[in-house]
């Protein structure tokens, strides 16, 4: 990497960090994270391929078997994994940008949908040339992975990541709470009206110390799945052209081939859409009638204890919740999962994640070999031995993975894509951090008052989103 490249990178990434995340956040992160601002980044100072993931030292250690298997295939490539603890993906990306601004970026980063376009726009190297070159090796991977997951990592016609794991916002329900209310498993095509009726039945059966519907205020699993089900979103969704090389090369015979594009675009706010109002008004009614809580910030993992103690009837979550419920003491039949209720459509939302090669990677060929190996079934089985997430490979979402842990209808997880191929990623443009802040700032206000307050909150959201989308990523 030349000095000129380094200087250009620092110029870009400081703009990126300040624009996408705010100077205050960066300053606070640097102050609280001195060990990642210097030369003690694993892989720096030697020729190792440095890989950054979000997690703990235990998460890094869990990848050791995969690293060992990779090393047997490529003894010439040394790999070091750096686990970075973060509150959420936004916090993780802030720390990666700090490393970049300090001139010590990792070579490869595990990036979720929330940051995919931020990285594609400024930081990541496209995979197109590698996928084309190794098409014969990669065909088996694409045959096993739904194209919706791949399309989520297309940006302006190029592919930047391969999906490793993903999760949709499915509806978990507590079978004990359902039984106490005399409810049976809902139909696959249940509606938002059916859902409300079931919440009312659970409320009638348990009038205290119980929440029929618990949801969080964030991009994944908050208001977005309700908006998608009502055939709208808080951002206008369009598609880029391009990508034919990928779709015709690997998905030419897929039934959903005509749906595929060069990647998603979210260029304009849409909070003033009538169906956005209708969706928020529905949620406002649940809160007003005591059927749902005001949405709380935070991840779904914080709800595991409440759900496992039978104090929550329903909540949206992905396959990542299964292992946590098992460890919290829930039996395989104590909970189950169903598709999110339909409204005008039954389009669902998902988030996915995979490795991105940084533009500044010391050895991009070595980085690609890591990504290619990580996409193999052998590697994925080593990394995902338990249902801590939903593997991107369809063949791995099987009875063995959920044996003894549930849910009974685990097929719902991958069927969310196979049966509903228009299911799409959460809206995450390059300005995702500012966009998510604008969303979260106004959601609680929108569902906590009268109709006038709801209209004011959506007007505020529209203005905040307009400002967020003007920012440089």
JSON list of C-alpha atoms in Angstrom, two decimals, residues 58-73 355 370 373-386 388 391 393 396 401:
[
{"chain": "A", "resi": 58, "resn": "UNK", "atom": "CA", "xyz": [-14.88, -16.20, 22.64]},
{"chain": "A", "resi": 59, "resn": "UNK", "atom": "CA", "xyz": [-16.44, -15.48, 19.23]},
{"chain": "A", "resi": 60, "resn": "UNK", "atom": "CA", "xyz": [-12.97, -15.19, 17.71]},
{"chain": "A", "resi": 61, "resn": "UNK", "atom": "CA", "xyz": [-11.93, -18.44, 19.40]},
{"chain": "A", "resi": 62, "resn": "UNK", "atom": "CA", "xyz": [-15.03, -20.15, 18.01]},
{"chain": "A", "resi": 63, "resn": "UNK", "atom": "CA", "xyz": [-13.64, -19.54, 14.52]},
{"chain": "A", "resi": 64, "resn": "UNK", "atom": "CA", "xyz": [-10.37, -21.30, 15.32]},
{"chain": "A", "resi": 65, "resn": "UNK", "atom": "CA", "xyz": [-11.50, -24.63, 13.89]},
{"chain": "A", "resi": 66, "resn": "UNK", "atom": "CA", "xyz": [-12.39, -22.88, 10.64]},
{"chain": "A", "resi": 67, "resn": "UNK", "atom": "CA", "xyz": [-9.03, -21.10, 10.65]},
{"chain": "A", "resi": 68, "resn": "UNK", "atom": "CA", "xyz": [-7.25, -24.42, 11.20]},
{"chain": "A", "resi": 69, "resn": "UNK", "atom": "CA", "xyz": [-9.15, -26.00, 8.29]},
{"chain": "A", "resi": 70, "resn": "UNK", "atom": "CA", "xyz": [-8.33, -23.00, 6.09]},
{"chain": "A", "resi": 71, "resn": "UNK", "atom": "CA", "xyz": [-4.65, -23.19, 7.03]},
{"chain": "A", "resi": 72, "resn": "UNK", "atom": "CA", "xyz": [-4.51, -26.84, 5.99]},
{"chain": "A", "resi": 73, "resn": "UNK", "atom": "CA", "xyz": [-5.67, -25.77, 2.53]},
{"chain": "A", "resi": 355, "resn": "UNK", "atom": "CA", "xyz": [-17.17, -10.78, 4.63]},
{"chain": "A", "resi": 370, "resn": "UNK", "atom": "CA", "xyz": [-10.67, -16.77, 2.93]},
{"chain": "A", "resi": 373, "resn": "UNK", "atom": "CA", "xyz": [-13.43, -21.03, 1.93]},
{"chain": "A", "resi": 374, "resn": "UNK", "atom": "CA", "xyz": [-15.81, -19.43, 4.44]},
{"chain": "A", "resi": 375, "resn": "UNK", "atom": "CA", "xyz": [-18.66, -19.88, 1.97]},
{"chain": "A", "resi": 376, "resn": "UNK", "atom": "CA", "xyz": [-18.06, -23.64, 1.82]},
{"chain": "A", "resi": 377, "resn": "UNK", "atom": "CA", "xyz": [-20.37, -25.95, 3.71]},
{"chain": "A", "resi": 378, "resn": "UNK", "atom": "CA", "xyz": [-17.40, -27.31, 5.63]},
{"chain": "A", "resi": 379, "resn": "UNK", "atom": "CA", "xyz": [-16.52, -23.87, 6.99]},
{"chain": "A", "resi": 380, "resn": "UNK", "atom": "CA", "xyz": [-20.10, -22.85, 7.72]},
{"chain": "A", "resi": 381, "resn": "UNK", "atom": "CA", "xyz": [-20.72, -26.04, 9.70]},
{"chain": "A", "resi": 382, "resn": "UNK", "atom": "CA", "xyz": [-17.64, -25.24, 11.78]},
{"chain": "A", "resi": 383, "resn": "UNK", "atom": "CA", "xyz": [-18.73, -21.65, 12.42]},
{"chain": "A", "resi": 384, "resn": "UNK", "atom": "CA", "xyz": [-22.47, -22.26, 12.89]},
{"chain": "A", "resi": 385, "resn": "UNK", "atom": "CA", "xyz": [-22.75, -25.59, 14.80]},
{"chain": "A", "resi": 386, "resn": "UNK", "atom": "CA", "xyz": [-25.76, -24.28, 16.77]},
{"chain": "A", "resi": 388, "resn": "UNK", "atom": "CA", "xyz": [-27.29, -18.89, 16.89]},
{"chain": "A", "resi": 391, "resn": "UNK", "atom": "CA", "xyz": [-27.10, -20.12, 7.86]},
{"chain": "A", "resi": 393, "resn": "UNK", "atom": "CA", "xyz": [-27.05, -22.22, 2.92]},
{"chain": "A", "resi": 396, "resn": "UNK", "atom": "CA", "xyz": [-27.92, -26.36, 6.58]},
{"chain": "A", "resi": 401, "resn": "UNK", "atom": "CA", "xyz": [-29.73, -28.03, 13.52]}
]
